[in-house]
PDB file of C-alpha atoms in Angstrom:
ATOM      1  CA  MET A 222      -5.112 -31.272  30.641  1.00 54.00           C
ATOM      2  CA  SER A 223      -1.988 -30.749  32.110  1.00 54.00           C
ATOM      3  CA  GLU A 224      -0.295 -30.439  28.844  1.00 56.00           C
ATOM      4  CA  ILE A 225      -2.478 -27.651  27.580  1.00 55.00           C
ATOM      5  CA  THR A 226      -1.847 -25.765  30.875  1.00 55.00           C
ATOM      6  CA  SER A 227       1.849 -26.114  30.535  1.00 57.00           C
ATOM      7  CA  PHE A 228       1.673 -24.858  26.850  1.00 56.00           C
ATOM      8  CA  GLU A 229      -0.182 -21.918  27.723  1.00 58.00           C
ATOM      9  CA  ASN A 230       2.039 -20.973  30.583  1.00 59.00           C
ATOM     10  CA  LYS A 231       4.907 -21.013  27.936  1.00 60.00           C
ATOM     11  CA  VAL A 232       3.303 -18.576  25.302  1.00 58.00           C
ATOM     12  CA  GLN A 233       4.772 -15.172  25.625  1.00 63.00           C
ATOM     13  CA  GLU A 234       2.949 -11.924  24.931  1.00 67.00           C
ATOM     14  CA  LEU A 235       4.901  -9.995  22.241  1.00 67.00           C
ATOM     15  CA  ASP A 236       4.553  -6.293  21.788  1.00 68.00           C
ATOM     16  CA  PRO A 237       4.313  -5.549  18.158  1.00 72.00           C
ATOM     17  CA  LYS A 238       7.241  -3.624  16.701  1.00 79.00           C
ATOM     18  CA  THR A 239       5.873  -1.493  14.036  1.00 86.00           C
ATOM     19  CA  LYS A 240       7.767   1.249  12.551  1.00 87.00           C
ATOM     20  CA  LYS A 241       6.471   4.206  10.690  1.00 88.00           C
ATOM     21  CA  PRO A 242       7.149   4.150   6.929  1.00 91.00           C
ATOM     22  CA  PRO A 243       9.934   6.594   5.604  1.00 95.00           C
ATOM     23  CA  MET A 244       8.319   9.699   4.672  1.00 97.00           C
ATOM     24  CA  PHE A 245       8.914  11.821   1.345  1.00 98.00           C
ATOM     25  CA  ASP A 246       8.182  15.633   0.727  1.00 98.00           C
ATOM     26  CA  VAL A 247       6.394  16.721  -2.389  1.00 98.00           C
ATOM     27  CA  VAL A 248       8.506  19.967  -3.511  1.00 98.00           C
ATOM     28  CA  LEU A 249       7.181  22.455  -6.277  1.00 98.00           C
ATOM     29  CA  LEU A 250       9.970  24.140  -8.292  1.00 98.00           C
ATOM     30  CA  ASN A 251       9.775  27.713  -9.685  1.00 97.00           C
ATOM     31  CA  ASP A 252       9.731  28.625 -13.211  1.00 96.00           C
ATOM     32  CA  ASP A 253       9.185  31.846 -14.944  1.00 93.00           C
ATOM     33  CA  PHE A 254       6.221  30.752 -16.967  1.00 97.00           C
ATOM     34  CA  THR A 255       3.445  28.997 -14.980  1.00 97.00           C
ATOM     35  CA  PRO A 256       0.630  31.721 -13.796  1.00 97.00           C
ATOM     36  CA  MET A 257       0.455  32.095 -10.190  1.00 97.00           C
ATOM     37  CA  ASP A 258      -3.202  31.412 -10.069  1.00 98.00           C
ATOM     38  CA  PHE A 259      -2.378  27.898 -11.678  1.00 98.00           C
ATOM     39  CA  VAL A 260       0.036  26.894  -9.132  1.00 98.00           C
ATOM     40  CA  VAL A 261      -2.733  27.914  -6.554  1.00 98.00           C
ATOM     41  CA  TYR A 262      -5.466  25.634  -8.242  1.00 98.00           C
ATOM     42  CA  VAL A 263      -2.920  22.948  -8.343  1.00 98.00           C
ATOM     43  CA  LEU A 264      -2.189  23.154  -4.476  1.00 98.00           C
ATOM     44  CA  LYS A 265      -5.915  23.306  -3.488  1.00 98.00           C
ATOM     45  CA  GLU A 266      -6.985  20.656  -6.053  1.00 98.00           C
ATOM     46  CA  ILE A 267      -4.217  17.828  -5.569  1.00 98.00           C
ATOM     47  CA  PHE A 268      -3.263  18.804  -1.864  1.00 98.00           C
ATOM     48  CA  ASN A 269      -6.371  19.749  -0.525  1.00 98.00           C
ATOM     49  CA  LEU A 270      -5.244  23.013   0.832  1.00 98.00           C
ATOM     50  CA  THR A 271      -7.143  26.259   1.628  1.00 98.00           C
ATOM     51  CA  ASP A 272      -6.978  29.472  -0.319  1.00 98.00           C
ATOM     52  CA  LYS A 273      -4.607  30.844   2.432  1.00 98.00           C
ATOM     53  CA  GLU A 274      -2.324  27.858   2.697  1.00 98.00           C
ATOM     54  CA  ALA A 275      -2.075  27.526  -1.210  1.00 98.00           C
ATOM     55  CA  ASN A 276      -1.183  31.190  -1.595  1.00 98.00           C
ATOM     56  CA  GLU A 277       1.502  31.008   1.061  1.00 98.00           C
ATOM     57  CA  ILE A 278       3.134  27.951  -0.500  1.00 98.00           C
ATOM     58  CA  MET A 279       2.759  29.587  -4.152  1.00 98.00           C
ATOM     59  CA  LEU A 280       4.587  32.671  -2.743  1.00 98.00           C
ATOM     60  CA  LYS A 281       7.326  30.569  -1.251  1.00 98.00           C
ATOM     61  CA  VAL A 282       7.923  28.959  -4.399  1.00 98.00           C
ATOM     62  CA  HIS A 283       7.906  32.109  -6.096  1.00 97.00           C
ATOM     63  CA  ASN A 284      10.419  33.960  -3.689  1.00 97.00           C
ATOM     64  CA  GLU A 285      12.502  31.037  -2.727  1.00 98.00           C
ATOM     65  CA  GLY A 286      12.638  28.727  -5.868  1.00 98.00           C
ATOM     66  CA  GLU A 287      11.074  25.882  -4.118  1.00 98.00           C
ATOM     67  CA  ALA A 288       8.387  24.783  -1.348  1.00 98.00           C
ATOM     68  CA  THR A 289       7.047  21.564   0.120  1.00 98.00           C
ATOM     69  CA  CYS A 290       3.474  20.941  -0.635  1.00 97.00           C
ATOM     70  CA  GLY A 291       3.067  17.950   1.589  1.00 97.00           C
ATOM     71  CA  THR A 292       4.760  15.107   3.156  1.00 98.00           C
ATOM     72  CA  PHE A 293       3.473  11.570   2.520  1.00 98.00           C
ATOM     73  CA  PRO A 294       4.788   7.953   2.410  1.00 97.00           C
ATOM     74  CA  LYS A 295       6.677   7.149  -0.778  1.00 97.00           C
ATOM     75  CA  ASP A 296       3.841   5.532  -2.899  1.00 97.00           C
ATOM     76  CA  LEU A 297       1.427   8.597  -2.030  1.00 98.00           C
ATOM     77  CA  ALA A 298       4.162  11.234  -2.468  1.00 98.00           C
ATOM     78  CA  GLU A 299       4.878   9.776  -6.040  1.00 98.00           C
ATOM     79  CA  THR A 300       1.585   9.666  -6.945  1.00 98.00           C
ATOM     80  CA  LYS A 301       0.989  13.360  -5.853  1.00 98.00           C
ATOM     81  CA  SER A 302       3.921  14.659  -7.850  1.00 98.00           C
ATOM     82  CA  TYR A 303       2.695  12.551 -10.915  1.00 98.00           C
ATOM     83  CA  GLU A 304      -0.464  14.414 -10.636  1.00 98.00           C
ATOM     84  CA  VAL A 305       0.936  17.866 -10.245  1.00 98.00           C
ATOM     85  CA  ASN A 306       3.332  17.238 -13.381  1.00 98.00           C
ATOM     86  CA  ASN A 307       0.489  15.576 -15.393  1.00 98.00           C
ATOM     87  CA  LEU A 308      -1.858  18.499 -14.695  1.00 98.00           C
ATOM     88  CA  ALA A 309       0.819  21.064 -15.448  1.00 98.00           C
ATOM     89  CA  LYS A 310       1.473  19.183 -18.702  1.00 98.00           C
ATOM     90  CA  ILE A 311      -2.119  18.904 -19.762  1.00 98.00           C
ATOM     91  CA  ASN A 312      -2.416  22.763 -19.387  1.00 98.00           C
ATOM     92  CA  ASP A 313       0.705  23.642 -21.084  1.00 98.00           C
ATOM     93  CA  HIS A 314       2.544  24.958 -18.093  1.00 98.00           C
ATOM     94  CA  PRO A 315       6.203  23.843 -17.206  1.00 98.00           C
ATOM     95  CA  LEU A 316       5.508  23.502 -13.520  1.00 98.00           C
ATOM     96  CA  ILE A 317       7.369  20.436 -12.112  1.00 98.00           C
ATOM     97  CA  SER A 318       7.228  18.753  -8.820  1.00 98.00           C
ATOM     98  CA  ILE A 319       9.791  16.428  -7.314  1.00 98.00           C
ATOM     99  CA  VAL A 320       9.874  14.086  -4.538  1.00 98.00           C
ATOM    100  CA  LYS A 321      12.460  14.392  -1.767  1.00 98.00           C
ATOM    101  CA  PRO A 322      13.244  11.775   1.032  1.00 97.00           C
ATOM    102  CA  ILE A 323      12.979  12.814   4.527  1.00 95.00           C
ATOM    103  CA  TYR A 324      16.078  11.479   6.607  1.00 87.00           C
ATOM    104  CA  ASP A 325      15.670  11.098  10.423  1.00 68.00           C
TER     105      ASP A 325
END
């Protein structure tokens, strides 16, 4: 009995040291051929944005050349980017998205 008690006294409580995963932006790049309404559709469909949010991002892409659509862990960002690029390709549009790491 005394061995169990002495062992229990030696066990230390450890705080878990969890770290946030690295995050990545999914960025839409401007082109001169993809219709604006298709870009809005993609933003709503893939990123679940509202009409207002999708239109704001679409205009930023149009006016500034690129805009971030969302920030995700690496695997999800790559999946979202693939979905954008694939949907554009299926619909014969040159719209492209890329994944950029966020450095803290």
